[in-house]
PDB file of C-alpha atoms in Angstrom:
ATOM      1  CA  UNK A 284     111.445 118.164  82.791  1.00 83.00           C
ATOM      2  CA  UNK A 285     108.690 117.214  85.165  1.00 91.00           C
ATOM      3  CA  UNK A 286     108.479 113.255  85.988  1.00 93.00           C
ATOM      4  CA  UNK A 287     105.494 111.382  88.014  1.00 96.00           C
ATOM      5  CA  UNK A 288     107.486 108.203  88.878  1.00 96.00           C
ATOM      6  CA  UNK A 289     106.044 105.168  91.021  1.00 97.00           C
ATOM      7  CA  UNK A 290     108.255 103.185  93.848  1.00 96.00           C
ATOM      8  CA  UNK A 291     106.854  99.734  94.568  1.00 96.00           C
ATOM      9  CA  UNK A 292     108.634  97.962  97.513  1.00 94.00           C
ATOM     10  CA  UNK A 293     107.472  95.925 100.471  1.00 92.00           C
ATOM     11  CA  UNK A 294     110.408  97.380 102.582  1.00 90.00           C
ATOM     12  CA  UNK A 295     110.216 100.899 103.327  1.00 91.00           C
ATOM     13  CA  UNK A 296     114.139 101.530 103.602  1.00 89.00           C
ATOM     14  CA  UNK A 297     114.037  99.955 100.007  1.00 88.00           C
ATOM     15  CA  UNK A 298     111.711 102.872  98.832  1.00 90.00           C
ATOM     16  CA  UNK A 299     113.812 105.696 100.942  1.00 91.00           C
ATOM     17  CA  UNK A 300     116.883 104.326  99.034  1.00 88.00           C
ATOM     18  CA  UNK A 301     115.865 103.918  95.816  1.00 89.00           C
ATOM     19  CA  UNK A 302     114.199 107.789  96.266  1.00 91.00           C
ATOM     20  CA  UNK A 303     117.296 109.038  97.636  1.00 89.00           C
ATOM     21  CA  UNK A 304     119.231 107.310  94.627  1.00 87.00           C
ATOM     22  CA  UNK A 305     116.913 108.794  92.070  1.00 89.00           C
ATOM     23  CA  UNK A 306     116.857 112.617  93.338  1.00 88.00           C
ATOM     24  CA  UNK A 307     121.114 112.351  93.358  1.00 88.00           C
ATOM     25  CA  UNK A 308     120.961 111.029  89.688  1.00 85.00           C
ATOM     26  CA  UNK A 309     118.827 113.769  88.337  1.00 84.00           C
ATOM     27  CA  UNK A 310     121.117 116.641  90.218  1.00 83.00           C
ATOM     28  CA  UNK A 311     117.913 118.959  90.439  1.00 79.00           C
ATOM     29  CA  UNK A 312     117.391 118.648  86.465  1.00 84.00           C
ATOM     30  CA  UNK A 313     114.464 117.166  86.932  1.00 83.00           C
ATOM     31  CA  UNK A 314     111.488 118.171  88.758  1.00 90.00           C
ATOM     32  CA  UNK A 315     110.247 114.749  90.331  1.00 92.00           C
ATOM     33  CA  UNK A 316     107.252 113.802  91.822  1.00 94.00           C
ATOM     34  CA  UNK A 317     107.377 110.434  93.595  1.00 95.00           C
ATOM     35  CA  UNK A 318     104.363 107.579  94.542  1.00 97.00           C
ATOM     36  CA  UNK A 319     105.606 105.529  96.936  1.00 97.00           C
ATOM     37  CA  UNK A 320     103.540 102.114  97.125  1.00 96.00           C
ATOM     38  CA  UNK A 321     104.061  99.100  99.965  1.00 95.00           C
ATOM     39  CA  UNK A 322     102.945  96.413  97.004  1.00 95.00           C
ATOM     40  CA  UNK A 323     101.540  95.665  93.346  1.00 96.00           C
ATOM     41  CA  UNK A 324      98.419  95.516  94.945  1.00 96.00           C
ATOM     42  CA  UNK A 325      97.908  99.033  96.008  1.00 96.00           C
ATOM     43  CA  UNK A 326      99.783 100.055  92.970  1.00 97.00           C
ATOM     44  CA  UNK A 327      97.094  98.920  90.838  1.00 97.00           C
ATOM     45  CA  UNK A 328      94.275 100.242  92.922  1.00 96.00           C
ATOM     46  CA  UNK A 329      95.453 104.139  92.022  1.00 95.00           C
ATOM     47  CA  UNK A 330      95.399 105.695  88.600  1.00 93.00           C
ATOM     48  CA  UNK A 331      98.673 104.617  86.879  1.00 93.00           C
ATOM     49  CA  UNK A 332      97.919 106.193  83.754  1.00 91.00           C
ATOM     50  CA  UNK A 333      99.848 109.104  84.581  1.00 92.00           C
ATOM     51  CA  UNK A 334     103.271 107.724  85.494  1.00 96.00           C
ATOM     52  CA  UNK A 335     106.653 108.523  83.273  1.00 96.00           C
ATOM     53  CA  UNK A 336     108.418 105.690  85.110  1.00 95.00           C
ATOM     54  CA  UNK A 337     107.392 102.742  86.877  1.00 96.00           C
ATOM     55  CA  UNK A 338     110.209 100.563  89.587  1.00 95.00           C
ATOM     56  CA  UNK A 339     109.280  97.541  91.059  1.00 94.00           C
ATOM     57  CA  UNK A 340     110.721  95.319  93.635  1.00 92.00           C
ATOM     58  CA  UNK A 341     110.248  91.696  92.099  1.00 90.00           C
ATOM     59  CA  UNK A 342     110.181  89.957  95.393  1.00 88.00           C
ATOM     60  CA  UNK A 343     106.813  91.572  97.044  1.00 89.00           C
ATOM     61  CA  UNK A 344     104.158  89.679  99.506  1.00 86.00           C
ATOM     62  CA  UNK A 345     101.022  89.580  97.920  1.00 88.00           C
ATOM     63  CA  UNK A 346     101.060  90.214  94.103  1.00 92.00           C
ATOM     64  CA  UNK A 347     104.887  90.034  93.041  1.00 92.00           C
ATOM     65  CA  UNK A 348     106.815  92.500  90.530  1.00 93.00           C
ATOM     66  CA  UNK A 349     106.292  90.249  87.548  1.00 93.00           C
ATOM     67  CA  UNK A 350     102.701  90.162  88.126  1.00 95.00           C
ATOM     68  CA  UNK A 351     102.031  93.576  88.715  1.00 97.00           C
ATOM     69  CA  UNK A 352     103.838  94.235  85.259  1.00 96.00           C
ATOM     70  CA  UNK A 353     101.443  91.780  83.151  1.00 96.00           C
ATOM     71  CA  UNK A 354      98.752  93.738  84.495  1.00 96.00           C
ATOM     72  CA  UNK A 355     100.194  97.167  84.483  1.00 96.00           C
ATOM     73  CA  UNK A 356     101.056  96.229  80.145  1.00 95.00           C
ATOM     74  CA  UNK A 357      97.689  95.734  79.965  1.00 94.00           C
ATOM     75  CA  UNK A 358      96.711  99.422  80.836  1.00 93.00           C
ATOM     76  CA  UNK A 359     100.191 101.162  80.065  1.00 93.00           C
ATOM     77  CA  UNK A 360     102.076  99.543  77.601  1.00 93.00           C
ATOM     78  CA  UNK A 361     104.824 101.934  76.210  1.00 94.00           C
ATOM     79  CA  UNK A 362     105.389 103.071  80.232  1.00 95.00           C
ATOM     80  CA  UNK A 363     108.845 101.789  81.122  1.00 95.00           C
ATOM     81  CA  UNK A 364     109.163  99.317  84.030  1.00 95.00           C
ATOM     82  CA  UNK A 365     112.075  98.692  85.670  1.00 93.00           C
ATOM     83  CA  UNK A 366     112.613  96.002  88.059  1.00 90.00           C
ATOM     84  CA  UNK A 367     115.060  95.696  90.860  1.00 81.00           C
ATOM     85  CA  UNK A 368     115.674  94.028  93.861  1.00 70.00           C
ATOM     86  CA  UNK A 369     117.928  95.260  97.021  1.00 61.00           C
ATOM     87  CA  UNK A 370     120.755  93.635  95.970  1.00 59.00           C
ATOM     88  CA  UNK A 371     123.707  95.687  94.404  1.00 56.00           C
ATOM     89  CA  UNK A 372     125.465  93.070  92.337  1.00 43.00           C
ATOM     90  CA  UNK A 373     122.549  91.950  90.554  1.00 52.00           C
ATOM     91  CA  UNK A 374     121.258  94.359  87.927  1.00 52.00           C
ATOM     92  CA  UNK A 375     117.796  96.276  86.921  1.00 56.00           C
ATOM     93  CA  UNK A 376     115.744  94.667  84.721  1.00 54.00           C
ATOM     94  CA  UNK A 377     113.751  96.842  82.447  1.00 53.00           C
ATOM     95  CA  UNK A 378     110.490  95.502  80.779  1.00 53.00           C
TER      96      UNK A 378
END
């Protein structure tokens, strides 16, 4: 299965991680592409019609996870979102 999948984090070893996480988890069953975006922001500036998945860091500079998910519903909204923050006890957040 191919997947077009955006990464939305402020902190670059955030986006590495999560990357690194996601290619493990689909053990080469999935063909991946990845987007890697610094915030909401520039997110919202590209095309996101296209993406399978969408992760978002909920604490970003400028326009924050939350926000970037009212206005990415407004364009996409049956795309899942899943929220996270670089914290390994607390959990993802899908919306």
């Amino acid at each position: 299965m191919k997947l077009k999948i955006a990464l939305v984090d402020d902190v670059e070893s955030d986006l590495l991680l999560l990357e690194t996480d996601l290619m493990c988890a689909a053990k080469g069953r999935h063909q991946i592409t990845f987007l890697k975006y610094k915030s909401g922001d520039l997110l919202l500036s590209d095309d996101i019609t296209n993406f399978d998945i969408i992760f978002l860091d909920i604490c970003m500079d400028g326009l924050n996870g939350i926000d970037t998910a009212i206005q990415i519903r407004k364009k996409m909204p049956a795309t899942p979102i899943i929220f996270g923050i670089p914290f390994p006890f607390i959990p993802l957040i899908i919306f």
